[in-house]
PDB file of C-alpha atoms in Angstrom:
ATOM      1  CA  ARG A   1      92.199 103.167 106.743  1.00 71.00           C
ATOM      2  CA  LYS A   2      95.425 103.546 104.626  1.00 81.00           C
ATOM      3  CA  GLU A   3      96.560 100.128 103.566  1.00 89.00           C
ATOM      4  CA  VAL A   4      99.831 100.672 104.755  1.00 93.00           C
ATOM      5  CA  GLU A   5     100.474 103.236 107.843  1.00 94.00           C
ATOM      6  CA  GLN A   6     103.646 104.485 109.245  1.00 94.00           C
ATOM      7  CA  ASP A   7     104.504 107.094 111.716  1.00 88.00           C
ATOM      8  CA  PRO A   8     105.888 110.034 109.668  1.00 86.00           C
ATOM      9  CA  GLY A   9     108.037 111.661 112.262  1.00 87.00           C
ATOM     10  CA  PRO A  10     110.572 113.187 111.906  1.00 93.00           C
ATOM     11  CA  PHE A  11     112.936 111.218 114.191  1.00 95.00           C
ATOM     12  CA  ASN A  12     115.686 113.323 115.393  1.00 96.00           C
ATOM     13  CA  VAL A  13     118.492 111.203 116.675  1.00 97.00           C
ATOM     14  CA  PRO A  14     122.197 112.033 117.283  1.00 97.00           C
ATOM     15  CA  GLU A  15     125.037 110.290 115.523  1.00 98.00           C
ATOM     16  CA  GLY A  16     125.404 106.361 116.982  1.00 97.00           C
ATOM     17  CA  ALA A  17     122.038 106.065 118.291  1.00 97.00           C
ATOM     18  CA  THR A  18     119.925 103.150 117.399  1.00 97.00           C
ATOM     19  CA  VAL A  19     116.373 103.955 116.087  1.00 97.00           C
ATOM     20  CA  ALA A  20     113.328 101.661 115.071  1.00 96.00           C
ATOM     21  CA  PHE A  21     110.561 102.378 112.783  1.00 93.00           C
ATOM     22  CA  ASN A  22     107.329 100.476 112.706  1.00 94.00           C
ATOM     23  CA  CYS A  23     104.779 100.017 109.885  1.00 95.00           C
ATOM     24  CA  THR A  24     101.338  98.386 109.705  1.00 96.00           C
ATOM     25  CA  TYR A  25      99.304  97.069 106.867  1.00 95.00           C
ATOM     26  CA  SER A  26      95.900  96.060 106.439  1.00 93.00           C
ATOM     27  CA  ASN A  27      95.592  93.335 103.588  1.00 89.00           C
ATOM     28  CA  SER A  28      96.514  89.967 105.388  1.00 87.00           C
ATOM     29  CA  ALA A  29      97.149  88.455 101.824  1.00 86.00           C
ATOM     30  CA  SER A  30      99.944  90.696 100.928  1.00 87.00           C
ATOM     31  CA  GLN A  31     102.893  88.378 100.120  1.00 84.00           C
ATOM     32  CA  SER A  32     105.940  90.780 100.314  1.00 90.00           C
ATOM     33  CA  PHE A  33     107.542  93.186 102.138  1.00 93.00           C
ATOM     34  CA  PHE A  34     109.966  95.844 101.556  1.00 94.00           C
ATOM     35  CA  TRP A  35     111.607  99.127 102.840  1.00 97.00           C
ATOM     36  CA  TYR A  36     112.698 101.701 100.573  1.00 97.00           C
ATOM     37  CA  ARG A  37     114.655 104.732 101.246  1.00 97.00           C
ATOM     38  CA  GLN A  38     114.036 108.409  99.532  1.00 97.00           C
ATOM     39  CA  ASP A  39     116.556 111.109  99.784  1.00 96.00           C
ATOM     40  CA  CYS A  40     115.064 114.669  99.584  1.00 92.00           C
ATOM     41  CA  ARG A  41     114.020 115.269  96.236  1.00 90.00           C
ATOM     42  CA  LYS A  42     115.222 112.195  94.683  1.00 95.00           C
ATOM     43  CA  GLU A  43     113.621 108.937  93.743  1.00 96.00           C
ATOM     44  CA  PRO A  44     112.865 105.892  96.185  1.00 96.00           C
ATOM     45  CA  LYS A  45     115.811 103.305  96.198  1.00 96.00           C
ATOM     46  CA  LEU A  46     115.297  99.643  97.383  1.00 94.00           C
ATOM     47  CA  LEU A  47     117.054  99.277 100.933  1.00 96.00           C
ATOM     48  CA  MET A  48     115.826  95.788 101.673  1.00 95.00           C
ATOM     49  CA  SER A  49     113.469  93.337 101.467  1.00 92.00           C
ATOM     50  CA  VAL A  50     111.785  91.856 104.563  1.00 93.00           C
ATOM     51  CA  TYR A  51     111.721  87.982 105.160  1.00 89.00           C
ATOM     52  CA  SER A  52     109.350  86.341 107.329  1.00 86.00           C
ATOM     53  CA  SER A  53     112.481  85.126 109.428  1.00 88.00           C
ATOM     54  CA  GLY A  54     113.572  88.589 109.794  1.00 89.00           C
ATOM     55  CA  ASN A  55     116.943  89.571 108.073  1.00 93.00           C
ATOM     56  CA  GLU A  56     120.056  91.695 108.573  1.00 94.00           C
ATOM     57  CA  ASP A  57     121.853  94.050 106.362  1.00 94.00           C
ATOM     58  CA  GLY A  58     124.876  95.673 108.010  1.00 96.00           C
ATOM     59  CA  ARG A  59     123.411  98.071 110.613  1.00 97.00           C
ATOM     60  CA  PHE A  60     119.936  97.537 109.324  1.00 97.00           C
ATOM     61  CA  THR A  61     117.620  95.004 110.575  1.00 97.00           C
ATOM     62  CA  ALA A  62     114.295  94.055 109.206  1.00 97.00           C
ATOM     63  CA  GLN A  63     111.643  91.950 111.063  1.00 96.00           C
ATOM     64  CA  LEU A  64     108.211  91.043 109.636  1.00 95.00           C
ATOM     65  CA  ASN A  65     105.169  90.186 112.000  1.00 93.00           C
ATOM     66  CA  ARG A  66     102.452  88.572 110.091  1.00 92.00           C
ATOM     67  CA  ALA A  67     100.203  87.763 113.152  1.00 92.00           C
ATOM     68  CA  SER A  68     100.121  91.440 114.020  1.00 93.00           C
ATOM     69  CA  GLN A  69     100.333  92.775 110.424  1.00 94.00           C
ATOM     70  CA  TYR A  70     103.598  94.987 111.222  1.00 92.00           C
ATOM     71  CA  ILE A  71     107.379  95.321 109.797  1.00 96.00           C
ATOM     72  CA  SER A  72     109.972  97.077 111.534  1.00 96.00           C
ATOM     73  CA  LEU A  73     113.450  98.357 110.814  1.00 97.00           C
ATOM     74  CA  LEU A  74     116.148  98.765 113.108  1.00 97.00           C
ATOM     75  CA  ILE A  75     119.110 101.051 112.208  1.00 97.00           C
ATOM     76  CA  ARG A  76     122.291 100.641 114.639  1.00 98.00           C
ATOM     77  CA  ASP A  77     125.007 103.018 115.165  1.00 98.00           C
ATOM     78  CA  SER A  78     123.096 105.738 112.952  1.00 98.00           C
ATOM     79  CA  LYS A  79     125.310 107.892 110.652  1.00 98.00           C
ATOM     80  CA  LEU A  80     124.560 111.620 109.170  1.00 97.00           C
ATOM     81  CA  SER A  81     124.130 109.529 105.807  1.00 97.00           C
ATOM     82  CA  ASP A  82     121.177 107.688 107.341  1.00 98.00           C
ATOM     83  CA  SER A  83     119.105 111.005 107.105  1.00 97.00           C
ATOM     84  CA  ALA A  84     116.204 110.289 104.861  1.00 97.00           C
ATOM     85  CA  THR A  85     112.763 109.225 104.270  1.00 96.00           C
ATOM     86  CA  TYR A  86     112.026 105.359 104.976  1.00 97.00           C
ATOM     87  CA  LEU A  87     109.257 103.930 103.278  1.00 96.00           C
ATOM     88  CA  CYS A  88     107.552 100.864 104.091  1.00 96.00           C
ATOM     89  CA  VAL A  89     106.214  98.902 100.976  1.00 95.00           C
ATOM     90  CA  VAL A  90     104.017  95.953 100.831  1.00 94.00           C
ATOM     91  CA  GLY A  91     103.528  93.943  97.480  1.00 90.00           C
ATOM     92  CA  THR A  92      99.942  92.796  96.310  1.00 77.00           C
ATOM     93  CA  TYR A  93      98.892  89.182  96.176  1.00 67.00           C
ATOM     94  CA  ASN A  94      99.277  88.829  92.662  1.00 69.00           C
ATOM     95  CA  THR A  95     102.657  90.568  92.508  1.00 70.00           C
ATOM     96  CA  ASP A  96     101.925  93.486  90.098  1.00 83.00           C
ATOM     97  CA  LYS A  97     101.700  96.208  92.376  1.00 88.00           C
ATOM     98  CA  LEU A  98     103.315  97.614  95.471  1.00 91.00           C
ATOM     99  CA  ILE A  99     101.466  99.646  98.053  1.00 92.00           C
ATOM    100  CA  PHE A 100     103.836 102.638  99.533  1.00 94.00           C
ATOM    101  CA  GLY A 101     103.413 104.147 103.249  1.00 94.00           C
ATOM    102  CA  THR A 102     103.798 107.731 103.426  1.00 93.00           C
ATOM    103  CA  GLY A 103     107.054 107.777 104.798  1.00 94.00           C
ATOM    104  CA  THR A 104     109.088 108.358 108.259  1.00 95.00           C
ATOM    105  CA  ARG A 105     111.490 111.030 108.029  1.00 95.00           C
ATOM    106  CA  LEU A 106     114.747 110.125 109.803  1.00 97.00           C
ATOM    107  CA  GLN A 107     117.009 113.092 110.685  1.00 97.00           C
ATOM    108  CA  VAL A 108     120.465 112.428 112.133  1.00 97.00           C
ATOM    109  CA  PHE A 109     122.573 115.081 114.017  1.00 96.00           C
ATOM    110  CA  PRO A 110     126.115 115.391 114.703  1.00 96.00           C
TER     111      PRO A 110
ATOM    112  CA  ASN B   1     124.305 102.391  83.745  1.00 65.00           C
ATOM    113  CA  ALA B   2     121.259 104.313  82.618  1.00 75.00           C
ATOM    114  CA  GLY B   3     118.485 102.079  84.349  1.00 94.00           C
ATOM    115  CA  VAL B   4     115.277 103.992  84.131  1.00 97.00           C
ATOM    116  CA  THR B   5     115.322 107.361  82.748  1.00 97.00           C
ATOM    117  CA  GLN B   6     112.435 110.019  82.683  1.00 97.00           C
ATOM    118  CA  THR B   7     112.306 113.005  80.461  1.00 97.00           C
ATOM    119  CA  PRO B   8     111.465 115.886  80.900  1.00 97.00           C
ATOM    120  CA  LYS B   9     112.916 116.681  84.498  1.00 96.00           C
ATOM    121  CA  PHE B  10     111.087 119.659  84.754  1.00 96.00           C
ATOM    122  CA  ARG B  11     108.016 121.422  83.428  1.00 96.00           C
ATOM    123  CA  VAL B  12     105.427 124.165  83.755  1.00 97.00           C
ATOM    124  CA  LEU B  13     102.045 124.165  81.962  1.00 96.00           C
ATOM    125  CA  LYS B  14      99.424 126.213  81.670  1.00 97.00           C
ATOM    126  CA  THR B  15      95.999 124.828  82.661  1.00 97.00           C
ATOM    127  CA  GLY B  16      94.258 123.202  79.371  1.00 97.00           C
ATOM    128  CA  GLN B  17      97.978 122.412  78.075  1.00 97.00           C
ATOM    129  CA  SER B  18      98.954 118.768  77.172  1.00 96.00           C
ATOM    130  CA  MET B  19     102.202 116.971  77.591  1.00 95.00           C
ATOM    131  CA  THR B  20     103.656 113.751  77.362  1.00 97.00           C
ATOM    132  CA  LEU B  21     106.050 112.254  80.067  1.00 97.00           C
ATOM    133  CA  LEU B  22     108.418 109.653  78.542  1.00 97.00           C
ATOM    134  CA  CYS B  23     110.066 106.899  80.675  1.00 97.00           C
ATOM    135  CA  ALA B  24     112.501 104.518  79.417  1.00 97.00           C
ATOM    136  CA  GLN B  25     114.430 101.667  80.971  1.00 97.00           C
ATOM    137  CA  ASP B  26     117.196  99.537  79.521  1.00 95.00           C
ATOM    138  CA  MET B  27     117.005  96.650  81.980  1.00 94.00           C
ATOM    139  CA  ASN B  28     114.693  94.589  79.876  1.00 93.00           C
ATOM    140  CA  HIS B  29     112.061  94.611  82.334  1.00 94.00           C
ATOM    141  CA  GLU B  30     108.006  93.360  82.010  1.00 93.00           C
ATOM    142  CA  TYR B  31     106.306  95.676  84.211  1.00 94.00           C
ATOM    143  CA  MET B  32     106.335  99.641  84.445  1.00 97.00           C
ATOM    144  CA  TYR B  33     104.618 101.928  86.479  1.00 97.00           C
ATOM    145  CA  TRP B  34     103.697 105.562  86.514  1.00 98.00           C
ATOM    146  CA  TYR B  35     103.291 106.990  90.001  1.00 98.00           C
ATOM    147  CA  ARG B  36     102.678 110.411  91.575  1.00 97.00           C
ATOM    148  CA  GLN B  37     103.866 111.778  94.958  1.00 96.00           C
ATOM    149  CA  ASP B  38     102.583 114.741  96.594  1.00 94.00           C
ATOM    150  CA  PRO B  39     103.370 116.019 100.319  1.00 87.00           C
ATOM    151  CA  GLY B  40     101.842 113.730 102.690  1.00 81.00           C
ATOM    152  CA  MET B  41     100.397 111.625 100.305  1.00 82.00           C
ATOM    153  CA  GLY B  42     103.038 109.436  99.448  1.00 86.00           C
ATOM    154  CA  LEU B  43     103.142 107.397  96.314  1.00 94.00           C
ATOM    155  CA  ARG B  44     100.312 106.642  94.248  1.00 95.00           C
ATOM    156  CA  LEU B  45      99.878 104.609  91.311  1.00 96.00           C
ATOM    157  CA  ILE B  46      98.350 106.335  88.349  1.00 97.00           C
ATOM    158  CA  HIS B  47      98.483 103.191  85.857  1.00 97.00           C
ATOM    159  CA  TYR B  48     100.768 100.571  85.058  1.00 96.00           C
ATOM    160  CA  SER B  49     101.656  97.897  82.552  1.00 96.00           C
ATOM    161  CA  VAL B  50     102.705  94.244  83.004  1.00 92.00           C
ATOM    162  CA  GLY B  51     104.052  93.811  79.270  1.00 92.00           C
ATOM    163  CA  GLU B  52     104.333  95.302  75.934  1.00 94.00           C
ATOM    164  CA  GLY B  53     100.707  96.806  74.631  1.00 93.00           C
ATOM    165  CA  THR B  54      99.050  95.985  77.746  1.00 94.00           C
ATOM    166  CA  THR B  55      98.311  99.143  80.312  1.00 96.00           C
ATOM    167  CA  ALA B  56      95.954  99.032  83.535  1.00 96.00           C
ATOM    168  CA  LYS B  57      94.662 101.865  85.699  1.00 96.00           C
ATOM    169  CA  GLY B  58      96.049 102.054  89.055  1.00 94.00           C
ATOM    170  CA  GLU B  59      94.807 104.305  92.167  1.00 93.00           C
ATOM    171  CA  VAL B  60      94.630 107.693  90.786  1.00 96.00           C
ATOM    172  CA  PRO B  61      94.262 107.458  86.777  1.00 97.00           C
ATOM    173  CA  ASP B  62      91.724 109.966  85.851  1.00 96.00           C
ATOM    174  CA  GLY B  63      92.903 112.806  83.767  1.00 96.00           C
ATOM    175  CA  TYR B  64      95.524 110.688  82.336  1.00 97.00           C
ATOM    176  CA  ASN B  65      96.617 108.092  79.774  1.00 97.00           C
ATOM    177  CA  VAL B  66      99.595 105.692  79.067  1.00 97.00           C
ATOM    178  CA  SER B  67     100.835 103.717  75.992  1.00 97.00           C
ATOM    179  CA  ARG B  68     103.314 100.768  75.844  1.00 97.00           C
ATOM    180  CA  LEU B  69     104.278 100.410  72.480  1.00 94.00           C
ATOM    181  CA  LYS B  70     107.619  99.103  72.920  1.00 95.00           C
ATOM    182  CA  LYS B  71     108.841  97.035  76.057  1.00 95.00           C
ATOM    183  CA  GLN B  72     111.663  99.657  76.834  1.00 97.00           C
ATOM    184  CA  ASN B  73     109.289 102.980  76.732  1.00 97.00           C
ATOM    185  CA  PHE B  74     106.202 103.847  78.887  1.00 98.00           C
ATOM    186  CA  LEU B  75     104.455 107.126  78.127  1.00 98.00           C
ATOM    187  CA  LEU B  76     102.387 109.276  80.292  1.00 98.00           C
ATOM    188  CA  GLY B  77      99.904 111.848  78.905  1.00 97.00           C
ATOM    189  CA  LEU B  78      98.059 114.454  80.186  1.00 96.00           C
ATOM    190  CA  GLU B  79      95.376 115.737  77.783  1.00 92.00           C
ATOM    191  CA  SER B  80      94.128 118.695  79.472  1.00 96.00           C
ATOM    192  CA  ALA B  81      96.138 119.690  82.357  1.00 96.00           C
ATOM    193  CA  ALA B  82      94.904 121.386  85.666  1.00 97.00           C
ATOM    194  CA  PRO B  83      96.499 122.577  88.624  1.00 96.00           C
ATOM    195  CA  SER B  84      95.648 119.528  90.649  1.00 96.00           C
ATOM    196  CA  GLN B  85      98.065 117.589  88.547  1.00 97.00           C
ATOM    197  CA  THR B  86     101.079 119.564  90.019  1.00 97.00           C
ATOM    198  CA  SER B  87     103.016 117.137  91.212  1.00 97.00           C
ATOM    199  CA  VAL B  88     106.050 115.129  91.063  1.00 97.00           C
ATOM    200  CA  TYR B  89     105.588 112.091  88.800  1.00 98.00           C
ATOM    201  CA  PHE B  90     108.025 109.013  89.051  1.00 98.00           C
ATOM    202  CA  CYS B  91     108.437 106.157  86.545  1.00 98.00           C
ATOM    203  CA  ALA B  92     109.520 102.815  87.539  1.00 97.00           C
ATOM    204  CA  SER B  93     110.375  99.244  86.268  1.00 96.00           C
ATOM    205  CA  SER B  94     110.506  95.866  87.675  1.00 93.00           C
ATOM    206  CA  TYR B  95     111.101  92.303  87.310  1.00 85.00           C
ATOM    207  CA  LEU B  96     109.977  89.603  89.909  1.00 80.00           C
ATOM    208  CA  ALA B  97     112.442  87.606  91.817  1.00 76.00           C
ATOM    209  CA  GLU B  98     111.191  84.632  93.678  1.00 74.00           C
ATOM    210  CA  ALA B  99     107.418  86.458  93.651  1.00 71.00           C
ATOM    211  CA  LYS B 100     108.824  89.767  94.901  1.00 80.00           C
ATOM    212  CA  ASN B 101     108.019  92.929  92.729  1.00 86.00           C
ATOM    213  CA  ILE B 102     111.515  94.634  92.816  1.00 88.00           C
ATOM    214  CA  GLN B 103     110.957  98.222  91.459  1.00 93.00           C
ATOM    215  CA  TYR B 104     113.711 100.638  90.141  1.00 95.00           C
ATOM    216  CA  PHE B 105     112.652 104.451  89.939  1.00 97.00           C
ATOM    217  CA  GLY B 106     113.662 106.981  87.567  1.00 97.00           C
ATOM    218  CA  ALA B 107     114.536 110.089  88.925  1.00 97.00           C
ATOM    219  CA  GLY B 108     111.288 112.192  88.618  1.00 97.00           C
ATOM    220  CA  THR B 109     109.692 114.796  86.538  1.00 97.00           C
ATOM    221  CA  ARG B 110     108.398 117.898  88.615  1.00 97.00           C
ATOM    222  CA  LEU B 111     105.443 119.169  86.947  1.00 97.00           C
ATOM    223  CA  SER B 112     103.768 122.619  87.894  1.00 97.00           C
ATOM    224  CA  VAL B 113     100.614 123.536  86.227  1.00 97.00           C
ATOM    225  CA  LEU B 114      99.379 127.137  86.589  1.00 96.00           C
TER     226      LEU B 114
END
């Protein structure tokens, strides 16, 4: 079983739609959680950290469920520029390393 | 605003050739990482360093060596390239903030081994 699992997609949604991605992780001792964004043929970039109480950054909302060991990302009012691959990332207990999911691809169409 | 710089951006090697990928960061970060990214596999950690003069193995270290002689530089070496090492290589550097490891990536090196 992979340490971090994501639905690879693609998710094809129209502009203005709301879309949600989920991710599960296997190590219950994981301490930190993130969503990164990766555009085609570019490097990953931090989108947002995920806090236990849930957090919002504009149109993006991240949630963490430690009991069920899953993380979610909700994107409201999707824009064409949101088209990218979204990587679920989990930090190891000693914080030295990050474990990356294989990513969920989002395509927003006009 | 250089951040993390990787050189070269592209390279084609023949099987058995050697090369070194250079990663440089100007953010005074302690931690540096080398990943490879292959279709359907996601980012996999090759080697990493938690400070100048230290290195450690990641998930897929075989066939690679690294050195961190200076805090700002992290070198990845391929001693005898194999076609299985065809990949996109990303370097990252990071700091810890509130026990969170925040990583910043370079633009990547696309390597083909023929």
